[in-house]
mmCIF file of C-alpha atoms and ligand atoms in Angstrom:
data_model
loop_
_atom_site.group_PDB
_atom_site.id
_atom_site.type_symbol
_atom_site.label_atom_id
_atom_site.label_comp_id
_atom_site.label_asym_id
_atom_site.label_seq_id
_atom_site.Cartn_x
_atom_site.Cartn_y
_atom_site.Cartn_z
ATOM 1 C CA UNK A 119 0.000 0.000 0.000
ATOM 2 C CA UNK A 120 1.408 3.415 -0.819
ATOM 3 C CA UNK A 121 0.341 6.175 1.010
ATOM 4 C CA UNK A 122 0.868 9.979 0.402
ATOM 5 C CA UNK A 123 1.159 11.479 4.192
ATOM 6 C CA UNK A 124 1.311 15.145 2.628
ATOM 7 C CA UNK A 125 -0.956 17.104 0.729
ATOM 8 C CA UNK A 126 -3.018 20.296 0.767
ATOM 9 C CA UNK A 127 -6.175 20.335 0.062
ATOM 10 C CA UNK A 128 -6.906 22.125 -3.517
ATOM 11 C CA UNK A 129 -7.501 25.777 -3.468
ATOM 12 C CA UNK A 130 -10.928 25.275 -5.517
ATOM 13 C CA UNK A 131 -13.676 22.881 -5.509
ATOM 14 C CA UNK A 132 -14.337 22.949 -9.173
ATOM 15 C CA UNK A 133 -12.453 24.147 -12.074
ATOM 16 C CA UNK A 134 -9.772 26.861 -11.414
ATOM 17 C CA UNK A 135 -11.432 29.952 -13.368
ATOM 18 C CA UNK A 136 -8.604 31.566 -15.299
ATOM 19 C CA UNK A 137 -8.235 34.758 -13.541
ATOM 20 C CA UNK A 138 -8.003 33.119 -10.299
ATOM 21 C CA UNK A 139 -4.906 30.929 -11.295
ATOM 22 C CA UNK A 140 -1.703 31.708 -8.804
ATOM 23 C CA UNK A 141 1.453 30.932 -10.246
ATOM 24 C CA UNK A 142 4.370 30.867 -7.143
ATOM 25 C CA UNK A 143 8.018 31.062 -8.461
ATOM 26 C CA UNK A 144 9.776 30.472 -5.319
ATOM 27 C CA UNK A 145 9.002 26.970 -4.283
ATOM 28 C CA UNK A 146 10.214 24.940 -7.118
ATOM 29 C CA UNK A 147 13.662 25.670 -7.998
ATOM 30 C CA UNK A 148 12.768 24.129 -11.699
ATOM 31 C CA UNK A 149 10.071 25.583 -13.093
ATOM 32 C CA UNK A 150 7.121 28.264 -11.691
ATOM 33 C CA UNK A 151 4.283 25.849 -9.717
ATOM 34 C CA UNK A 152 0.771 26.506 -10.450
ATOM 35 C CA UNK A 153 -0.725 26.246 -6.653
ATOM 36 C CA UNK A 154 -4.419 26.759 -7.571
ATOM 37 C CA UNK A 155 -6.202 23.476 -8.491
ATOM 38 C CA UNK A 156 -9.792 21.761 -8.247
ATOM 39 C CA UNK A 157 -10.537 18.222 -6.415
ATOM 40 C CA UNK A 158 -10.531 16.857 -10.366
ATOM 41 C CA UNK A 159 -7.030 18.296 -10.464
ATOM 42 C CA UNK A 160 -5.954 16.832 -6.827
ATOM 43 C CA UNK A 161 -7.559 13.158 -7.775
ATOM 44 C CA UNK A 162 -5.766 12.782 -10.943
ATOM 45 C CA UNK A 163 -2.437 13.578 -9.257
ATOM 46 C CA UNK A 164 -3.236 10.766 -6.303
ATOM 47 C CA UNK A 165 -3.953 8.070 -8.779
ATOM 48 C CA UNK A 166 -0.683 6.581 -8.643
ATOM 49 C CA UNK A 167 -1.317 6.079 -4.303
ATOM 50 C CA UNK A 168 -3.738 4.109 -2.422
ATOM 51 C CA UNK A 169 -4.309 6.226 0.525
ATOM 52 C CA UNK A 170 -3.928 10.363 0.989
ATOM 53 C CA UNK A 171 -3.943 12.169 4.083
ATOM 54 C CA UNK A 172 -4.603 15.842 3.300
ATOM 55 C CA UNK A 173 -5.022 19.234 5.151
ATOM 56 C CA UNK A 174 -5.630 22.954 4.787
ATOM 57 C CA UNK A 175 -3.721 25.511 7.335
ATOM 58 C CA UNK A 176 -5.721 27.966 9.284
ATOM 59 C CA UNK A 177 -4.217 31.349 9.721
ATOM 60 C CA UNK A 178 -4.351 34.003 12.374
ATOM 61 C CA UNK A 179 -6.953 37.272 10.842
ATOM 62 C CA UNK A 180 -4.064 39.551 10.541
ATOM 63 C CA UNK A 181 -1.830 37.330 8.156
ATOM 64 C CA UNK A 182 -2.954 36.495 4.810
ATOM 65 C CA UNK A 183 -3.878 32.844 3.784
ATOM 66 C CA UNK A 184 -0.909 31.042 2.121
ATOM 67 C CA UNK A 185 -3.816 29.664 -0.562
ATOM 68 C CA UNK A 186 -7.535 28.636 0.005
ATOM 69 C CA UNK A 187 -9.640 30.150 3.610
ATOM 70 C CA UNK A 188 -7.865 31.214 6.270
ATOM 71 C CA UNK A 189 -10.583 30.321 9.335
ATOM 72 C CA UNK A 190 -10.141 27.354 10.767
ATOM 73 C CA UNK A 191 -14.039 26.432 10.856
ATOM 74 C CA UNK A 192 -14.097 26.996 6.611
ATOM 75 C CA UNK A 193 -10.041 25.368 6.505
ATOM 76 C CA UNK A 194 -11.773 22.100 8.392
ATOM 77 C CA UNK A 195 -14.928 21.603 6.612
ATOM 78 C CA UNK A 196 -13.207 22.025 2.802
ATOM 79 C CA UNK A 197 -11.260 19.341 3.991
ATOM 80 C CA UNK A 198 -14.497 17.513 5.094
ATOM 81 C CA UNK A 199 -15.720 18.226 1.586
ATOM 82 C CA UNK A 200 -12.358 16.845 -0.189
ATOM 83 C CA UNK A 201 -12.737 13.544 2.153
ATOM 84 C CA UNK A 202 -16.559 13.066 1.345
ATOM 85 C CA UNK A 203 -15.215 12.846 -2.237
ATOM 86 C CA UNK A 204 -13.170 9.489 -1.842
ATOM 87 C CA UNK A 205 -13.704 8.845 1.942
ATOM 88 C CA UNK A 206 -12.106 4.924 1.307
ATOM 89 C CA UNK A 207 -9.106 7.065 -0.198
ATOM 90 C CA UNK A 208 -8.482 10.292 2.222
ATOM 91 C CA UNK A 209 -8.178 10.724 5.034
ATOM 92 C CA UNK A 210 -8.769 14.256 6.524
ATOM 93 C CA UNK A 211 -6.452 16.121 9.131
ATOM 94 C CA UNK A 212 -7.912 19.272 10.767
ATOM 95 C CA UNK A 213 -5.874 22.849 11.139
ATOM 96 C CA UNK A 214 -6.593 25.023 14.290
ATOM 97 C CA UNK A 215 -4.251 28.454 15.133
ATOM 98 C CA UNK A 216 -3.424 27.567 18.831
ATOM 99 C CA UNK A 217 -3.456 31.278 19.902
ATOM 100 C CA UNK A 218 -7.403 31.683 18.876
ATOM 101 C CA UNK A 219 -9.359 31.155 21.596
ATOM 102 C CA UNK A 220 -11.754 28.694 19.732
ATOM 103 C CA UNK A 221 -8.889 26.260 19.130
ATOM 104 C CA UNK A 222 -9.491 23.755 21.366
ATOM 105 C CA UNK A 223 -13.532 23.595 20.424
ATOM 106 C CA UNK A 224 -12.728 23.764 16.684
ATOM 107 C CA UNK A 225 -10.859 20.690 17.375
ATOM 108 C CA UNK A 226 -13.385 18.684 19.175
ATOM 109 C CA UNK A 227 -16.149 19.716 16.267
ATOM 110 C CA UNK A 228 -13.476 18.790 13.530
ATOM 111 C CA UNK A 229 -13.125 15.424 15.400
ATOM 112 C CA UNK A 230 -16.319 14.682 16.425
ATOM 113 C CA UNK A 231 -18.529 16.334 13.362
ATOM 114 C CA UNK A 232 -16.615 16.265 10.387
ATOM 115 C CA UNK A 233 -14.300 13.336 11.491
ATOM 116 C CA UNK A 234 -11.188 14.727 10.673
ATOM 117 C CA UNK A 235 -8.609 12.171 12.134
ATOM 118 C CA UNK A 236 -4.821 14.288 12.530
ATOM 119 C CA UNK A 237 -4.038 17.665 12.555
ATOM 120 C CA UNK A 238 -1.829 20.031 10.523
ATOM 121 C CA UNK A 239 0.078 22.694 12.519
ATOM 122 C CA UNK A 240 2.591 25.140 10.683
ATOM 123 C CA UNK A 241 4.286 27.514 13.574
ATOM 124 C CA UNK A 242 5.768 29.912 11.214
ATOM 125 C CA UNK A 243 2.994 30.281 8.816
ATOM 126 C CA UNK A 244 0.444 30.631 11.609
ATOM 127 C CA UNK A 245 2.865 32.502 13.619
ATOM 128 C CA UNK A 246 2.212 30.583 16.562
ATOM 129 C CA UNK A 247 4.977 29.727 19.280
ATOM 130 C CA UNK A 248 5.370 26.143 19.105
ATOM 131 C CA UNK A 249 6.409 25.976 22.903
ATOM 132 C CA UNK A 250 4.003 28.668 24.320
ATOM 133 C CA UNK A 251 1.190 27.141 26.654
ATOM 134 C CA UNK A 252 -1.014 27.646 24.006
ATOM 135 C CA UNK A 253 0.296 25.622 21.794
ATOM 136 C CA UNK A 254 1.081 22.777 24.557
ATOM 137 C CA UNK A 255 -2.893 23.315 25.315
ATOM 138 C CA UNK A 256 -3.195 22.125 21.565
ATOM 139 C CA UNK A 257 -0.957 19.274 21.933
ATOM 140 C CA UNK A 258 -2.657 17.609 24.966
ATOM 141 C CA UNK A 259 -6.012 17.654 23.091
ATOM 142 C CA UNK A 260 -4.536 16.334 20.320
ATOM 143 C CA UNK A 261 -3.327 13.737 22.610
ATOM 144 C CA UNK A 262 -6.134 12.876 24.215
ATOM 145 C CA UNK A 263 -8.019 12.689 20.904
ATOM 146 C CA UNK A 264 -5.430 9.962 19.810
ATOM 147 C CA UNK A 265 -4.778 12.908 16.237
ATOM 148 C CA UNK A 266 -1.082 12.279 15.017
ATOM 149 C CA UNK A 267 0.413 15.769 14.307
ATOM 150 C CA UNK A 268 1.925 17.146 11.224
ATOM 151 C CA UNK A 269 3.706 19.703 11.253
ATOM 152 C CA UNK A 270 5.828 21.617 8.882
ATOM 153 C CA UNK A 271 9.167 21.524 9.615
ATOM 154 C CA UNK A 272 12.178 24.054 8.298
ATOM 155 C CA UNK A 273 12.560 26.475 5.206
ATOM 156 C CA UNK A 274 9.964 28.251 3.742
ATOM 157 C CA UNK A 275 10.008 31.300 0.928
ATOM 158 C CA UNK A 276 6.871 33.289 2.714
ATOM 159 C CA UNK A 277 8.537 36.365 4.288
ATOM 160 C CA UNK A 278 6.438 37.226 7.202
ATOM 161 C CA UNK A 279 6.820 33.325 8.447
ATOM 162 C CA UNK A 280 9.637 33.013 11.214
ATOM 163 C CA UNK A 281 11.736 30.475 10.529
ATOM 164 C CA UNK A 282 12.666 29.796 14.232
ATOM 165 C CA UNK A 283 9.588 28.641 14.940
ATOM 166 C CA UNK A 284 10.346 25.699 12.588
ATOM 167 C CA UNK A 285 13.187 24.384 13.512
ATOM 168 C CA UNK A 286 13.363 20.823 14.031
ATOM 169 C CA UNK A 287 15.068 20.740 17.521
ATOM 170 C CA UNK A 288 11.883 22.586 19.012
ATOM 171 C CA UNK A 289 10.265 19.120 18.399
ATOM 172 C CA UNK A 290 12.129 17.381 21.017
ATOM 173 C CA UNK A 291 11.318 19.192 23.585
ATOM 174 C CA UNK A 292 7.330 18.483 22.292
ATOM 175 C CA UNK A 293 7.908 14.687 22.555
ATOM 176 C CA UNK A 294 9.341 14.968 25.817
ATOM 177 C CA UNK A 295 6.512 16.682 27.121
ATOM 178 C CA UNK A 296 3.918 14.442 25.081
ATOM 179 C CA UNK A 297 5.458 11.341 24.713
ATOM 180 C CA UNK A 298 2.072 9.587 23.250
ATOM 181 C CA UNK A 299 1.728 12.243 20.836
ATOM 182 C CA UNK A 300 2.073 10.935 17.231
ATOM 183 C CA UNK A 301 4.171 13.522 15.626
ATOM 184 C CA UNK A 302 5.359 13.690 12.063
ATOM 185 C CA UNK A 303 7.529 16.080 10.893
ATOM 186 C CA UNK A 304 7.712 17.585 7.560
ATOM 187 C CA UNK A 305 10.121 17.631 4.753
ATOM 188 C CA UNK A 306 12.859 15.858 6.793
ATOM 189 C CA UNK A 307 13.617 19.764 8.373
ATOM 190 C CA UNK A 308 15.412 21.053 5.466
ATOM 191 C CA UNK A 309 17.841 21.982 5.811
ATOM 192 C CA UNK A 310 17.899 20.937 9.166
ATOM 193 C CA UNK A 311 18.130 17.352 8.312
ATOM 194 C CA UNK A 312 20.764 15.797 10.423
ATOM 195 C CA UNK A 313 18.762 18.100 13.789
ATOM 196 C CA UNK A 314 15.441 16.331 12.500
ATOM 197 C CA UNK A 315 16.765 12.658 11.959
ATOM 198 C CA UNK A 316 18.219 12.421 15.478
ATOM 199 C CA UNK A 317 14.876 14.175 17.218
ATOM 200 C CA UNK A 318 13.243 10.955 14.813
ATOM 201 C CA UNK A 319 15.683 8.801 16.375
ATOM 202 C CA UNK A 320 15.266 9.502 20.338
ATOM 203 C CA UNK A 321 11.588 9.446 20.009
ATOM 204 C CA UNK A 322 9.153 6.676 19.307
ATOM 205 C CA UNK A 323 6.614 8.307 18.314
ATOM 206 C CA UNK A 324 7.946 10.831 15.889
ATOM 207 C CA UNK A 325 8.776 10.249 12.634
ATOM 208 C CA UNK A 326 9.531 12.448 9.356
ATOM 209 C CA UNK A 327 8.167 12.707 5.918
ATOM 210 C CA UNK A 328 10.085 13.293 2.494
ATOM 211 C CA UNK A 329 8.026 15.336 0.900
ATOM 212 C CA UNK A 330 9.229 17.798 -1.658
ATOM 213 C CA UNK A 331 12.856 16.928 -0.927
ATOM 214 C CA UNK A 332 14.115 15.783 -4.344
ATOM 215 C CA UNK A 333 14.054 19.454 -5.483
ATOM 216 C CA UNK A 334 17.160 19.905 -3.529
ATOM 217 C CA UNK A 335 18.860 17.064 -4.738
ATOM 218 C CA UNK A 336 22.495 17.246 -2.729
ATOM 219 C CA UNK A 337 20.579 18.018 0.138
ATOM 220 C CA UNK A 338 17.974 14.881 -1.025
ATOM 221 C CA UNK A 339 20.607 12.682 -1.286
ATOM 222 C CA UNK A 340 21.898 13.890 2.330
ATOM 223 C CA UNK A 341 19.086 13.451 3.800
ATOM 224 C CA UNK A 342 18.709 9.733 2.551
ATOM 225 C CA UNK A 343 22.837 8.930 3.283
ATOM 226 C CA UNK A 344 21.898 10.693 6.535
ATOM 227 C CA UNK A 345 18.668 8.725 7.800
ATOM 228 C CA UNK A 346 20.524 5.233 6.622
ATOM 229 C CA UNK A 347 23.041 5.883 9.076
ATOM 230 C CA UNK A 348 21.167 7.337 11.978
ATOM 231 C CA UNK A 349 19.386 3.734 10.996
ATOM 232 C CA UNK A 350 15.878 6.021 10.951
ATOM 233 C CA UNK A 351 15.367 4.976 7.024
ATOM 234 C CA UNK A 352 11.904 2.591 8.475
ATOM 235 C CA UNK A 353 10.908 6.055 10.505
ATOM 236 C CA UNK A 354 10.559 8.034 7.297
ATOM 237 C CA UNK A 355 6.827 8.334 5.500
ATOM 238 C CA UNK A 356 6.593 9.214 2.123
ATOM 239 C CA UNK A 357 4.427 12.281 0.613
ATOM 240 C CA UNK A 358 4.268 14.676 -2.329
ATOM 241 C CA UNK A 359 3.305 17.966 -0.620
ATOM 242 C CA UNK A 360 0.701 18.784 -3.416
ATOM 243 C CA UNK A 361 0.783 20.720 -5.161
ATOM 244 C CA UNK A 362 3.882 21.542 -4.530
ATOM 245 C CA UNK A 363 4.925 18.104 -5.802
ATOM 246 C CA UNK A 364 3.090 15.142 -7.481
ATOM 247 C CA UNK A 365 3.124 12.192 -5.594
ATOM 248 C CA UNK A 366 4.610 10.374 -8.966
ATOM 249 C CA UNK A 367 8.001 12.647 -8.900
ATOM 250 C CA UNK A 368 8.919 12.016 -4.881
ATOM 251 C CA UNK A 369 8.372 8.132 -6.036
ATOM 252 C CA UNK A 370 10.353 8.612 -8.892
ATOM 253 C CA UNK A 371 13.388 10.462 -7.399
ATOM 254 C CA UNK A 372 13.558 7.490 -4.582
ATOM 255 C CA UNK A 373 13.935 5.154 -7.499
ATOM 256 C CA UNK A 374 16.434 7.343 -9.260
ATOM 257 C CA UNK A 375 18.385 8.262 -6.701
ATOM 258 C CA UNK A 376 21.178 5.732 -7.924
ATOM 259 C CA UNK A 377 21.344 7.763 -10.668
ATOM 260 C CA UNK A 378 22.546 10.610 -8.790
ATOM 261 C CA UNK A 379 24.900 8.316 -6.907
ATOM 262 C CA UNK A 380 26.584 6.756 -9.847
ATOM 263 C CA UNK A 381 26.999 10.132 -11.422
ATOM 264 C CA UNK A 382 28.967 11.769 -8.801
ATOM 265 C CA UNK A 383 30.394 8.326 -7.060
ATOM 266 C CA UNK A 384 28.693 8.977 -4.091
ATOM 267 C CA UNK A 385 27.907 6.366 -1.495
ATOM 268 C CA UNK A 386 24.977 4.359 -1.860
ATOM 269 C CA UNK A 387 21.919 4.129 0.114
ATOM 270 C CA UNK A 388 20.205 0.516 -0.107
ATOM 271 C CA UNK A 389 17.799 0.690 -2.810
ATOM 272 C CA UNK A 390 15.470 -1.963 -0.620
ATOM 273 C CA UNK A 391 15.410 0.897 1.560
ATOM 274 C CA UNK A 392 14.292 3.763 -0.217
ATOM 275 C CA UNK A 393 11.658 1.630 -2.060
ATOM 276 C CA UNK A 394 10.329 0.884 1.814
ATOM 277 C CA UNK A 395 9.516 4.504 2.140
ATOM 278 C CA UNK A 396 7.439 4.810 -0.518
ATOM 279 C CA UNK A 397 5.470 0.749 0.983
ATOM 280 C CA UNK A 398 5.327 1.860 4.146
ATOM 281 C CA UNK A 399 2.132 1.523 5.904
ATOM 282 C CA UNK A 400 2.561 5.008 7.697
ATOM 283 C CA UNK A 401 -1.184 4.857 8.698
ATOM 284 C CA UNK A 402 -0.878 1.701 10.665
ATOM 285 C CA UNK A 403 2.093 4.023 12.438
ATOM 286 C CA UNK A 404 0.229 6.882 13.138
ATOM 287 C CA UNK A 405 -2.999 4.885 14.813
ATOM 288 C CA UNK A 406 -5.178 5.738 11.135
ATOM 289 C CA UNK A 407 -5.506 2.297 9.746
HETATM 290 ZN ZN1 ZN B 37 3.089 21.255 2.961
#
C-alpha cells in the first residue's frame, strides 16, 4: 500500500477559473508551480497512491492565507468536503491556530462532526509559538483525541513566516513533554536534516516525511545517506506535498536516486530501503488504519 502522508487540500472545488490561477516562483527551484487546483485536479495527481492524508492551514486574521480560507471552521470543513469525495481514499487532518481562543472547540467539532482524524500545525505560517502554553494546550487535546500531528518543519520562501519557529530541535522538547503524541515532521527539516533525523531517532513516536525533498537534490541525497546511518530509514513516511509536488516525482526520485549516486560516485543508500519509504504503511504508524 502506498500512502501519500502530505498534501493540501486544492484551493478550488471545481475548475480553477482563469483569472483566479496563482502561479508561485519560489518553491520549485525548476520551473514556476501553479498552486491553484480543483478536487478533479488533486484526484488525478493521487492516482498513482492508495491512501492520501490531506489538510488545509488555518491562519491568524491579521496574516494572509498562504492559498484557500484562512478560518479554521471553513479550513476544516473544505477538507471535510475533499474527504466526502473518496472517503475509502483520504483521510482528513484538521488545522486550528493555537493562539485563537476557539482552538481547542474547533478541534473537538473537527473530530467529532466532520471526522477529521490528525491535525496540521505550521508555527511559522500561523505565527504561533510552538512551545508557548497555548500551543502545549493544543498538543494535549490532540493527545487525548489519539490525532497524530503534522507539522511543517524548516525552510519556507513566505517572508512574514519566522523560521525559528520551525526548527526541528523545538520538536524534542514536544515529545518529551507528550510522549504519546504521534508527531510527524515535515520535509525531513530542510535543511535541518541531520537536527530532524536524530529528534526521529530519540523518540518513538515521531517520525519524518520526504516530501518535496528531491528538489534539492544534494541536500535529497543527504538526507537519505543521513537517515541510513542514523538507521531512521523505516521512521521516514513518504508524501508529495501537493501541489507543490506530485506524488509520482517524490516516487520517482527514490527510485532514481542511484542515478545521482553513480553520477557523482557517491555512497549508496540501499535501494530496498528507499523503495520501503514509498510501501510503508505510515497509517498503521500513526494509529489511522
Ligand atoms: Zn506542505
Amino acid at each position: 500500500m502506498i500512502v501519500d502522508v502530505h498534501t493540501h487540500v486544492p484551493s478550488h472545488v471545481n475548475a480553477v477559473p482563469p483569472e483566479e490561477e496563482i502561479l508561485e516562483t519560489k518553491m520549485r527551484p525548476d520551473r514556476p508551480l501553479r498552486i491553484t487546483s480543483s478536487h478533479d485536479d488533486f484526484f488525478k495527481a493521487m492516482a498513482p497512491v492508495d491512501r492520501v492524508i490531506s489538510f488545509g492551514i488555518a491562519m491568524p486574521p491579521d496574516r494572509p492565507a498562504v492559498i484557500g480560507e484562512k478560518e479554521a471552521r471553513k479550513v476544516n470543513d473544505a477538507t471535510a468536503a475533499l474527504v466526502a469525495r473518496a472517503p475509502d481514499k483520504v483521510i482528513g487532518f484538521m488545522s486550528v491556530q493555537p493562539d485563537l481562543p476557539d482552538a481547542l472547540e474547533e478541534m473537538e467539532r473537527a473530530h467529532a462532526d466532520l471526522g477529521l482524524r490528525g491535525l496540521k500545525l505550521g508555527p511559522n505560517y500561523q505565527d504561533f509559538d510552538p512551545l508557548g502554553k497555548n500551543a502545549r494546550r493544543v498538543y494535549a487535546k490532540a493527545q487525548e483525541l489519539k490525532l497524530p500531528v503534522l507539522f511543517h518543519q524548516g525552510t519556507s520562501p513566505i517572508r512574514d513566516a519566522p523560521i525559528r519557529y520551525a526548527h526541528p530541535l523545538l520538536m524534542d522538547e514536544i515529545a518529551i513533554l507528550f510522549p504519546e503524541l504521534r508527531i510527524v515532521m515535515a520535509h525531513l527539516g530542510h535543511p535541518w536534516l541531520e537536527d530532524c533525523l536524530v529528534v526521529v531517532r530519540k523518540h518513538p513516536n515521531v517520525y519524518a516525511d520526504i516530501s518535496a525533498r528531491f528538489l534539492r537534490p544534494w541536500s535529497f541525497y543527504n538526507g537519505m545517506r543521513y537517515a541510513y546511518e542514523w538507521g531512521v530509514m523505516d521512521k521516514l513516511f513518504f508524501g508529495s506535498d501537493y501541489p507543490i509536488t506530485m506524488p509520482q516525482e517524490d516516487m520517482d526520485a527514490l527510485r532514481h536516486l542511484k542515478d545521482f549516486t553513480g553520477q557523482y560516485h557517491l555512497p549508496e543508500v540501499p535501494q530496498e530501503l528507499l523503495e520501503g519509504i514509498i510501501q510503508r504503511d505510515s497509517l498503521a504508524l500513526l494509529g489511522l488504519s
